[in-house]
Short mmCIF file of C-alpha atoms in Angstrom, two decimals:
data_model
loop_
_atom_site.label_atom_id
_atom_site.label_comp_id
_atom_site.label_asym_id
_atom_site.label_seq_id
_atom_site.Cartn_x
_atom_site.Cartn_y
_atom_site.Cartn_z
CA UNK P 1 0.00 0.00 0.00
CA UNK P 2 1.50 3.40 -0.95
CA UNK P 3 2.15 5.95 1.75
CA UNK P 4 -0.79 8.23 2.38
CA UNK P 5 -0.94 11.70 3.87
CA UNK P 6 -2.61 11.71 7.29
CA UNK P 7 -5.97 13.43 7.21
CA UNK P 8 -6.08 16.77 9.03
CA UNK P 9 -7.92 16.94 12.33
CA UNK P 10 -11.63 17.55 12.20
CA UNK P 11 -13.11 20.99 12.71
CA UNK P 12 -14.28 20.35 16.25
CA UNK P 13 -10.92 18.89 17.29
CA UNK P 14 -9.07 21.84 15.77
CA UNK P 15 -11.15 24.37 17.69
CA UNK P 16 -10.97 22.38 20.94
CA UNK P 17 -7.19 22.00 20.67
CA UNK P 18 -6.68 25.71 19.95
CA UNK P 19 -8.96 26.76 22.80
CA UNK P 20 -7.25 24.38 25.24
CA UNK P 21 -3.78 25.55 24.23
CA UNK P 22 -2.71 22.17 22.82
CA UNK P 23 -1.94 23.87 19.52
CA UNK P 24 -2.27 27.29 17.97
CA UNK P 25 -4.33 28.60 15.09
CA UNK P 26 -1.08 29.70 13.49
CA UNK P 27 0.29 26.15 13.57
CA UNK P 28 -2.95 24.75 12.13
CA UNK P 29 -3.05 27.29 9.31
CA UNK P 30 0.66 26.94 8.54
CA UNK P 31 0.14 23.19 8.15
CA UNK P 32 -2.90 23.73 5.91
CA UNK P 33 -0.97 26.18 3.75
CA UNK P 34 1.91 23.73 3.35
CA UNK P 35 -0.56 21.05 2.32
CA UNK P 36 -2.21 23.49 -0.10
CA UNK P 37 1.07 24.23 -1.86
CA UNK P 38 1.90 20.51 -2.10
CA UNK P 39 -1.56 19.75 -3.50
CA UNK P 40 -1.34 22.65 -5.92
CA UNK P 41 1.96 21.43 -7.35
CA UNK P 42 0.46 18.01 -8.08
CA UNK P 43 -3.21 18.70 -8.74
CA UNK P 44 -3.69 22.37 -9.72
CA UNK P 45 -6.66 22.71 -7.39
CA UNK P 46 -6.17 26.34 -6.29
CA UNK P 47 -6.34 29.64 -8.11
CA UNK P 48 -5.09 31.53 -5.07
CA UNK P 49 -3.34 30.53 -1.82
CA UNK P 50 -3.55 33.23 0.85
CA UNK P 51 -0.35 32.63 2.86
CA UNK P 52 0.20 36.03 4.46
CA UNK P 53 -3.47 36.87 5.03
CA UNK P 54 -4.37 33.46 6.48
CA UNK P 55 -1.39 33.49 8.86
CA UNK P 56 -2.22 37.02 10.02
CA UNK P 57 -5.82 35.97 10.65
CA UNK P 58 -4.59 32.93 12.58
CA UNK P 59 -2.36 35.10 14.77
CA UNK P 60 -5.35 37.31 15.54
CA UNK P 61 -7.33 34.19 16.44
CA UNK P 62 -4.58 33.12 18.86
CA UNK P 63 -4.53 36.59 20.39
CA UNK P 64 -8.29 36.34 20.94
CA UNK P 65 -7.85 33.08 22.85
CA UNK P 66 -5.03 34.56 24.91
CA UNK P 67 -7.28 37.49 25.79
CA UNK P 68 -10.02 35.15 26.97
CA UNK P 69 -12.52 36.00 24.26
CA UNK P 70 -15.01 33.21 23.56
CA UNK P 71 -14.12 31.34 20.36
CA UNK P 72 -16.60 30.57 17.63
CA UNK P 73 -17.51 26.97 16.79
CA UNK P 74 -14.99 26.93 13.91
CA UNK P 75 -12.27 28.95 15.59
CA UNK P 76 -9.04 28.50 13.63
CA UNK P 77 -10.44 25.94 11.18
CA UNK P 78 -8.98 26.27 7.66
CA UNK P 79 -11.47 26.41 4.79
CA UNK P 80 -11.18 26.77 1.02
CA UNK P 81 -13.67 28.72 -1.10
CA UNK P 82 -14.60 28.02 -4.73
CA UNK P 83 -13.46 30.61 -7.27
CA UNK P 84 -17.13 31.04 -8.26
CA UNK P 85 -17.91 32.57 -4.86
CA UNK P 86 -16.88 36.17 -4.11
CA UNK P 87 -14.45 36.74 -1.25
CA UNK P 88 -13.58 40.26 -0.20
CA UNK P 89 -10.20 41.49 -1.41
CA UNK P 90 -9.36 38.36 -3.41
CA UNK P 91 -9.12 37.78 -7.14
CA UNK P 92 -12.36 36.03 -8.13
CA UNK P 93 -12.48 34.89 -11.76
CA UNK P 94 -15.27 32.29 -12.07
CA UNK P 95 -12.71 30.38 -14.15
CA UNK P 96 -13.03 32.83 -17.04
CA UNK P 97 -10.90 35.39 -18.85
CA UNK P 98 -14.07 37.45 -19.33
CA UNK P 99 -14.21 38.47 -15.66
CA UNK P 100 -10.87 40.28 -15.87
CA UNK P 101 -9.15 40.79 -12.52
CA UNK P 102 -12.26 41.30 -10.41
CA UNK P 103 -11.58 41.79 -6.71
CA UNK P 104 -14.89 41.90 -4.80
CA UNK P 105 -15.32 44.38 -1.98
CA UNK P 106 -17.74 42.07 -0.15
CA UNK P 107 -17.77 38.34 0.48
CA UNK P 108 -20.77 36.15 -0.21
CA UNK P 109 -22.98 35.49 2.81
CA UNK P 110 -21.88 31.85 3.03
CA UNK P 111 -18.26 33.02 3.40
CA UNK P 112 -19.15 35.72 5.93
CA UNK P 113 -20.97 33.15 8.04
CA UNK P 114 -18.01 30.75 7.97
CA UNK P 115 -15.67 33.55 9.00
CA UNK P 116 -18.07 34.71 11.72
CA UNK P 117 -17.90 31.19 13.16
CA UNK P 118 -14.10 31.49 13.25
CA UNK P 119 -13.06 29.69 10.06
CA UNK P 120 -10.03 31.01 8.20
CA UNK P 121 -10.02 31.13 4.40
CA UNK P 122 -6.70 29.80 3.10
CA UNK P 123 -7.38 29.90 -0.65
CA UNK P 124 -9.69 29.86 -3.64
CA UNK P 125 -10.30 26.57 -5.49
CA UNK P 126 -10.59 25.93 -9.20
CA UNK P 127 -13.82 25.68 -11.15
CA UNK P 128 -14.57 25.20 -14.84
CA UNK P 129 -15.57 28.40 -16.58
CA UNK P 130 -18.75 29.71 -14.89
CA UNK P 131 -19.05 26.29 -13.23
CA UNK P 132 -20.57 24.87 -16.41
CA UNK P 133 -18.95 21.42 -16.46
CA UNK P 134 -18.62 18.08 -14.67
CA UNK P 135 -14.86 18.32 -15.40
CA UNK P 136 -12.70 20.97 -13.73
CA UNK P 137 -10.83 22.59 -16.58
CA UNK P 138 -10.87 26.24 -17.62
CA UNK P 139 -9.11 28.26 -20.32
CA UNK P 140 -7.82 30.54 -17.57
CA UNK P 141 -6.51 28.01 -15.04
CA UNK P 142 -6.04 24.76 -16.94
CA UNK P 143 -6.72 21.18 -15.77
CA UNK P 144 -7.39 20.16 -12.17
CA UNK P 145 -6.52 16.56 -11.28
CA UNK P 146 -7.76 13.87 -8.93
CA UNK P 147 -5.69 13.00 -5.83
CA UNK P 148 -6.44 9.29 -6.30
CA UNK P 149 -4.98 9.33 -9.81
CA UNK P 150 -3.72 12.57 -11.36
CA UNK P 151 -4.58 11.27 -14.82
CA UNK P 152 -8.23 11.28 -13.74
CA UNK P 153 -10.62 14.18 -13.26
CA UNK P 154 -11.80 15.21 -9.80
CA UNK P 155 -15.16 16.02 -11.37
CA UNK P 156 -16.81 19.40 -11.42
CA UNK P 157 -17.72 21.96 -11.07
CA UNK P 158 -16.41 22.11 -7.47
CA UNK P 159 -13.47 19.95 -8.49
CA UNK P 160 -10.81 22.10 -6.88
CA UNK P 161 -12.65 21.95 -3.56
CA UNK P 162 -13.10 18.18 -3.81
CA UNK P 163 -9.43 17.66 -4.63
CA UNK P 164 -8.30 19.93 -1.79
CA UNK P 165 -10.41 18.07 0.77
CA UNK P 166 -9.36 14.63 -0.49
CA UNK P 167 -5.70 15.68 -0.48
CA UNK P 168 -5.95 16.53 3.22
CA UNK P 169 -5.61 20.30 2.89
CA UNK P 170 -8.79 21.28 4.77
CA UNK P 171 -11.49 19.39 6.67
CA UNK P 172 -14.15 20.97 4.45
CA UNK P 173 -14.44 23.32 1.51
CA UNK P 174 -17.28 25.33 0.00
CA UNK P 175 -18.88 24.33 -3.28
CA UNK P 176 -21.92 25.12 -5.38
CA UNK P 177 -24.32 22.58 -6.85
CA UNK P 178 -26.59 23.36 -9.81
CA UNK P 179 -26.59 19.88 -11.36
CA UNK P 180 -24.34 17.85 -9.10
CA UNK P 181 -21.35 20.15 -8.80
CA UNK P 182 -20.80 19.26 -5.14
CA UNK P 183 -21.80 15.59 -5.32
CA UNK P 184 -19.90 14.67 -8.51
CA UNK P 185 -16.46 15.70 -7.21
CA UNK P 186 -17.31 14.21 -3.83
CA UNK P 187 -17.94 10.84 -5.48
CA UNK P 188 -14.84 10.98 -7.68
CA UNK P 189 -12.58 12.20 -4.85
CA UNK P 190 -13.86 9.92 -2.09
CA UNK P 191 -15.29 12.60 0.21
CA UNK P 192 -18.73 13.64 1.45
CA UNK P 193 -20.67 16.11 -0.70
CA UNK P 194 -24.00 17.57 0.39
CA UNK P 195 -26.61 19.43 -1.66
CA UNK P 196 -28.92 20.90 0.97
CA UNK P 197 -32.56 21.47 0.18
CA UNK P 198 -33.18 24.62 -1.80
CA UNK P 199 -32.95 27.67 0.44
CA UNK P 200 -31.33 26.13 3.52
CA UNK P 201 -28.13 28.08 2.75
CA UNK P 202 -29.06 31.42 1.17
CA UNK P 203 -27.92 31.60 -2.47
CA UNK P 204 -26.63 35.14 -2.91
CA UNK P 205 -24.14 35.01 -5.80
CA UNK P 206 -26.45 34.82 -8.83
CA UNK P 207 -27.98 37.71 -10.78
CA UNK P 208 -31.43 36.29 -9.94
CA UNK P 209 -32.70 35.36 -6.49
CA UNK P 210 -35.44 33.29 -8.13
CA UNK P 211 -33.26 30.58 -9.67
CA UNK P 212 -34.48 27.21 -8.37
CA UNK P 213 -31.71 24.70 -9.11
CA UNK P 214 -28.74 26.32 -7.32
CA UNK P 215 -27.33 25.41 -3.92
CA UNK P 216 -24.27 26.03 -1.76
CA UNK P 217 -22.93 22.95 -0.02
CA UNK P 218 -19.91 21.42 1.69
CA UNK P 219 -17.33 18.98 0.40
CA UNK P 220 -16.03 17.36 3.56
CA UNK P 221 -13.80 14.62 4.94
CA UNK P 222 -16.72 13.15 6.90
CA UNK P 223 -20.39 13.67 7.67
CA UNK P 224 -19.42 15.36 10.93
CA UNK P 225 -17.50 17.98 8.95
CA UNK P 226 -20.47 18.51 6.63
CA UNK P 227 -22.69 19.04 9.69
CA UNK P 228 -20.23 21.61 11.08
CA UNK P 229 -20.34 23.48 7.76
CA UNK P 230 -24.13 23.45 7.72
CA UNK P 231 -24.38 24.59 11.34
CA UNK P 232 -22.31 27.66 10.47
CA UNK P 233 -23.92 28.57 7.14
CA UNK P 234 -27.58 27.48 7.11
CA UNK P 235 -30.45 29.73 8.09
CA UNK P 236 -32.63 32.43 6.53
CA UNK P 237 -31.50 35.81 5.30
CA UNK P 238 -33.21 38.65 3.47
CA UNK P 239 -30.23 38.61 1.09
CA UNK P 240 -32.05 35.66 -0.53
CA UNK P 241 -35.84 35.96 -0.71
CA UNK P 242 -36.01 32.21 -1.30
CA UNK P 243 -34.11 31.23 1.82
CA UNK P 244 -36.11 29.00 4.12
CA UNK P 245 -37.14 30.25 7.58
CA UNK P 246 -35.69 27.11 9.16
CA UNK P 247 -32.88 27.02 11.72
CA UNK P 248 -30.38 24.19 11.37
CA UNK P 249 -30.44 21.68 14.26
CA UNK P 250 -27.11 19.87 14.42
CA UNK P 251 -28.32 17.72 17.32
CA UNK P 252 -31.04 16.26 15.09
CA UNK P 253 -28.35 14.75 12.84
CA UNK P 254 -27.48 12.19 15.50
CA UNK P 255 -29.59 9.06 15.20
CA UNK P 256 -29.35 5.69 16.92
CA UNK P 257 -28.18 3.40 14.13
CA UNK P 258 -29.97 2.02 11.10
CA UNK P 259 -32.12 -0.70 12.64
CA UNK P 260 -35.63 -0.46 11.25
CA UNK P 261 -34.78 2.24 8.73
CA UNK P 262 -36.23 1.70 5.27
CA UNK P 263 -34.60 2.68 2.01
CA UNK P 264 -35.45 2.39 -1.66
CA UNK P 265 -32.58 1.43 -3.97
CA UNK P 266 -32.60 2.37 -7.65
CA UNK P 267 -29.43 1.40 -9.46
CA UNK P 268 -30.15 3.39 -12.62
CA UNK P 269 -33.12 5.73 -11.98
CA UNK P 270 -34.81 3.87 -14.81
CA UNK P 271 -32.54 4.88 -17.69
CA UNK P 272 -28.80 5.11 -16.91
CA UNK P 273 -26.05 2.72 -17.97
CA UNK P 274 -24.02 1.94 -14.83
CA UNK P 275 -20.38 0.84 -14.83
CA UNK P 276 -20.06 -2.69 -13.37
CA UNK P 277 -17.51 -1.59 -10.75
CA UNK P 278 -19.84 1.19 -9.57
CA UNK P 279 -22.77 -1.22 -9.44
CA UNK P 280 -20.76 -3.74 -7.42
CA UNK P 281 -19.74 -1.10 -4.87
CA UNK P 282 -23.28 0.21 -4.45
CA UNK P 283 -24.71 -3.30 -4.06
CA UNK P 284 -22.03 -4.13 -1.48
CA UNK P 285 -22.90 -0.95 0.40
CA UNK P 286 -26.60 -1.85 0.33
CA UNK P 287 -25.83 -5.27 1.75
CA UNK P 288 -23.77 -3.69 4.55
CA UNK P 289 -26.74 -1.48 5.42
CA UNK P 290 -28.96 -4.55 5.56
CA UNK P 291 -26.52 -6.23 7.95
CA UNK P 292 -26.73 -3.09 10.10
CA UNK P 293 -30.48 -3.61 10.41
CA UNK P 294 -31.85 -1.49 7.59
CA UNK P 295 -34.43 -2.60 5.07
CA UNK P 296 -33.18 -1.87 1.54
CA UNK P 297 -35.68 -2.59 -1.22
CA UNK P 298 -34.86 -2.33 -4.91
CA UNK P 299 -37.42 -0.24 -6.78
CA UNK P 300 -38.07 0.75 -10.37
CA UNK P 301 -38.41 4.42 -11.20
CA UNK P 302 -40.20 5.15 -14.51
CA UNK P 303 -37.90 8.06 -15.39
CA UNK P 304 -36.30 8.42 -18.82
CA UNK P 305 -33.34 10.39 -20.11
CA UNK P 306 -35.75 13.28 -20.61
CA UNK P 307 -34.92 14.09 -16.98
CA UNK P 308 -31.28 14.65 -17.89
CA UNK P 309 -31.98 16.25 -21.26
CA UNK P 310 -34.43 18.78 -19.87
CA UNK P 311 -32.02 19.66 -17.07
CA UNK P 312 -29.46 20.41 -19.81
CA UNK P 313 -32.02 22.68 -21.48
CA UNK P 314 -32.45 24.58 -18.21
CA UNK P 315 -28.68 24.74 -17.84
CA UNK P 316 -28.33 26.21 -21.32
CA UNK P 317 -30.89 28.89 -20.49
CA UNK P 318 -29.16 29.56 -17.15
CA UNK P 319 -25.82 30.11 -18.93
CA UNK P 320 -27.36 32.16 -21.73
CA UNK P 321 -29.22 34.45 -19.33
CA UNK P 322 -26.41 34.97 -16.83
CA UNK P 323 -23.29 34.79 -19.03
CA UNK P 324 -24.44 35.26 -22.62
CA UNK P 325 -23.20 38.86 -22.58
CA UNK P 326 -19.62 37.54 -22.51
CA UNK P 327 -19.80 36.06 -26.00
CA UNK P 328 -19.51 39.31 -27.93
CA UNK P 329 -16.01 40.05 -26.65
CA UNK P 330 -14.69 36.74 -25.35
CA UNK P 331 -16.17 33.94 -27.49
CA UNK P 332 -12.76 32.90 -28.82
CA UNK P 333 -11.26 32.75 -25.32
CA UNK P 334 -14.09 30.77 -23.73
CA UNK P 335 -14.51 27.02 -23.33
CA UNK P 336 -16.11 25.82 -26.60
CA UNK P 337 -18.53 23.54 -24.74
CA UNK P 338 -19.71 26.51 -22.66
CA UNK P 339 -20.13 28.58 -25.82
CA UNK P 340 -22.29 25.79 -27.26
CA UNK P 341 -24.45 25.76 -24.12
CA UNK P 342 -24.98 29.51 -24.32
CA UNK P 343 -25.75 29.42 -28.03
CA UNK P 344 -28.33 26.69 -27.48
CA UNK P 345 -29.87 28.53 -24.53
CA UNK P 346 -30.42 31.58 -26.70
CA UNK P 347 -32.57 29.52 -29.10
CA UNK P 348 -34.94 27.94 -26.56
CA UNK P 349 -38.40 29.48 -26.39
CA UNK P 350 -40.11 30.54 -23.18
CA UNK P 351 -43.00 28.07 -23.57
CA UNK P 352 -40.57 25.23 -24.21
CA UNK P 353 -38.69 26.05 -21.02
CA UNK P 354 -41.91 26.47 -19.03
CA UNK P 355 -43.06 23.02 -20.12
CA UNK P 356 -40.09 21.53 -18.28
CA UNK P 357 -42.07 22.18 -15.10
CA UNK P 358 -44.61 19.59 -16.22
CA UNK P 359 -41.85 16.96 -16.38
CA UNK P 360 -40.53 18.07 -13.00
CA UNK P 361 -43.99 17.73 -11.49
CA UNK P 362 -44.38 14.20 -12.85
CA UNK P 363 -40.90 13.29 -11.56
CA UNK P 364 -41.86 14.52 -8.11
CA UNK P 365 -45.07 12.50 -8.06
CA UNK P 366 -43.06 9.39 -8.94
CA UNK P 367 -40.30 10.06 -6.39
CA UNK P 368 -42.84 10.89 -3.68
CA UNK P 369 -44.45 7.49 -4.23
CA UNK P 370 -41.06 5.80 -3.79
CA UNK P 371 -40.28 7.80 -0.64
CA UNK P 372 -43.66 7.13 0.96
CA UNK P 373 -43.05 5.02 4.05
CA UNK P 374 -39.29 5.09 3.52
CA UNK P 375 -36.48 7.22 4.91
CA UNK P 376 -34.61 7.91 1.66
CA UNK P 377 -33.81 6.81 -1.87
CA UNK P 378 -30.36 5.34 -2.55
CA UNK P 379 -28.61 5.26 -5.93
CA UNK P 380 -25.09 5.71 -7.33
CA UNK P 381 -23.85 9.28 -7.32
CA UNK P 382 -22.08 8.81 -10.65
CA UNK P 383 -22.52 6.14 -13.31
CA UNK P 384 -18.77 5.71 -13.78
CA UNK P 385 -15.60 6.11 -11.70
CA UNK P 386 -13.53 9.24 -12.24
CA UNK P 387 -12.84 9.53 -15.99
CA UNK P 388 -9.54 10.58 -17.58
CA UNK P 389 -8.79 14.30 -17.65
CA UNK P 390 -8.68 14.06 -21.45
CA UNK P 391 -12.44 13.45 -21.63
CA UNK P 392 -15.20 16.06 -21.58
CA UNK P 393 -18.92 16.27 -20.94
CA UNK P 394 -19.48 15.57 -24.63
CA UNK P 395 -18.20 12.02 -24.09
CA UNK P 396 -21.20 11.31 -21.84
CA UNK P 397 -24.23 12.26 -23.91
CA UNK P 398 -24.85 9.21 -26.13
CA UNK P 399 -26.95 6.15 -25.46
CA UNK P 400 -25.07 2.87 -25.04
CA UNK P 401 -25.50 -0.19 -27.24
CA UNK P 402 -28.16 -1.53 -24.84
CA UNK P 403 -30.21 1.66 -25.29
CA UNK P 404 -29.42 3.04 -21.86
CA UNK P 405 -28.16 6.57 -21.34
CA UNK P 406 -24.38 6.84 -21.09
CA UNK P 407 -24.44 9.82 -18.73
CA UNK P 408 -21.71 10.67 -16.24
CA UNK P 409 -23.75 11.38 -13.13
CA UNK P 410 -27.09 10.62 -11.48
CA UNK P 411 -27.22 13.98 -9.74
CA UNK P 412 -28.89 16.51 -12.05
CA UNK P 413 -32.39 14.96 -11.77
CA UNK P 414 -32.37 15.93 -8.09
CA UNK P 415 -31.66 19.57 -8.92
CA UNK P 416 -34.94 19.44 -10.82
CA UNK P 417 -36.39 18.30 -7.47
CA UNK P 418 -34.40 20.88 -5.55
CA UNK P 419 -36.32 20.85 -2.23
CA UNK P 420 -35.01 17.30 -1.69
CA UNK P 421 -31.59 17.19 0.02
CA UNK P 422 -29.07 14.82 -1.60
CA UNK P 423 -25.74 13.63 -0.23
CA UNK P 424 -22.88 11.67 -1.77
CA UNK P 425 -21.22 9.29 0.69
CA UNK P 426 -18.04 7.30 -0.06
CA UNK P 427 -19.02 3.68 -0.64
CA UNK P 428 -15.62 2.12 -1.36
CA UNK P 429 -13.03 1.80 -4.10
CA UNK P 430 -13.13 0.07 -7.48
CA UNK P 431 -10.54 -2.65 -8.22
CA UNK P 432 -8.53 0.12 -9.90
CA UNK P 433 -8.48 2.11 -6.65
CA UNK P 434 -10.97 4.82 -7.63
CA UNK P 435 -13.69 6.02 -5.23
CA UNK P 436 -17.40 5.32 -5.70
CA UNK P 437 -20.15 7.47 -4.22
CA UNK P 438 -23.51 6.37 -2.82
CA UNK P 439 -26.19 9.05 -3.24
CA UNK P 440 -28.78 9.49 -0.48
CA UNK P 441 -31.88 11.49 -1.46
CA UNK P 442 -34.27 12.53 1.29
CA UNK P 443 -37.71 13.97 1.83
CA UNK P 444 -38.34 17.65 1.16
CA UNK P 445 -36.32 19.94 3.48
CA UNK P 446 -35.25 16.96 5.63
CA UNK P 447 -31.59 18.01 5.68
CA UNK P 448 -30.89 16.95 9.25
CA UNK P 449 -32.49 13.55 8.62
CA UNK P 450 -30.33 12.91 5.54
CA UNK P 451 -27.17 13.93 7.39
CA UNK P 452 -28.12 11.69 10.29
CA UNK P 453 -28.75 8.73 8.02
CA UNK P 454 -25.49 9.41 6.21
CA UNK P 455 -23.54 9.44 9.48
CA UNK P 456 -25.05 6.08 10.48
CA UNK P 457 -24.30 4.67 7.02
CA UNK P 458 -20.75 6.03 7.20
CA UNK P 459 -20.22 3.99 10.39
CA UNK P 460 -21.85 0.88 8.93
CA UNK P 461 -19.75 0.95 5.77
CA UNK P 462 -16.57 1.48 7.76
CA UNK P 463 -17.46 -1.36 10.11
CA UNK P 464 -18.10 -3.60 7.10
CA UNK P 465 -14.59 -2.86 5.83
CA UNK P 466 -15.80 -1.18 2.64
CA UNK P 467 -14.41 2.30 3.24
CA UNK P 468 -11.25 1.83 5.31
CA UNK P 469 -9.04 2.64 2.34
CA UNK P 470 -11.13 5.69 1.46
CA UNK P 471 -10.86 6.95 5.03
CA UNK P 472 -7.06 6.65 4.90
CA UNK P 473 -7.04 8.90 1.85
CA UNK P 474 -5.42 8.81 -1.58
CA UNK P 475 -1.84 7.74 -2.20
CA UNK P 476 0.86 10.39 -2.16
CA UNK P 477 3.25 10.81 -5.09
#
């Protein structure tokens, strides 16, 4: 077994150790920065590493402890922020040449809440241009690579955050999820990725507050770290009219095992082609849950690839509306796939887009029937293990020889059903040593319940020996 880099301490341990004087925030942040530079050299997962600023903030955090001021729940915890998300005083490019050298004068609310809890931003992580892709590559920053195999993609669009967490740089990082952009890199990088229900974390970085597929969420080393992120960032704000008036209850994420819990299992959502190694890992995980006392029943969903195709239509309109203005000046310097999405979005009629809501309504009726009397739906997060960095989204649009859809991920359908929280949990490694993610989809707004179930599953899979290697982390070198 190759040497692996020890995982950093968890957020709670970091804060407890700093408060008790067993370590200092400066030592924690210096270690995270060293890890960030090592990861950057191998993986290209950062656009910016904030050495001087992060160390100065850590020294101020140590001075606060010395002065007896009460620490926040994330006091001294290093965090990385996606380059899509504005942070005050830092170059924020959205992965594009078209943004110039924009330096925001105000951080997004999700960042302000993390910092208010005591977290220290150590850097900005890579994203494909305007977060459009399931692969993290941009004309401005190049290719980001997977810690488990640098010839493989970490996924996208929060691929830099996923790679940074998997490489042991930070216990959690911020991501955004419009079609799986938190869960896809979580699955490919062997970490936890959580798409909260729409509105649990206010979405404040888009031109429109009325978008209904977009979420902030954590990529984290464990479910506990995801809970810590949610506890700091969830909750209503008038900065987002769609934010839910629901406080986050971290205590409700602790449940007493899986005995008696009931889950539906759909291997393909009715229409996907699933890689045999992914299928084997998900079935092994399901069996481990059964041994832990859960009831896992295979079900058939009547969905078709229209679910994925219509999400793409919405995505094209999203890109055309929010970024179409960039084409006039920057078309030749933009990712050609992104340009194609924008061009297509500009041709779609309003009635055609509105009719997508009819499909979404039917999908909800069918998912609600599956969830009735059950705690959650289980399925693979992605249909394949992490693909080579030489591939693109265009390699995952055709039907296979058996007529099934050869898509990359099983995540976008649940952005069409955005009130349902969805979490990707590491389920093991393929024979080639690549992580597989198990997706857990819950009832509307039941974020705490999904996190609680995921924590219990995390323990069950570890006890079954399926995720020991994932927990140790990717090989170094």
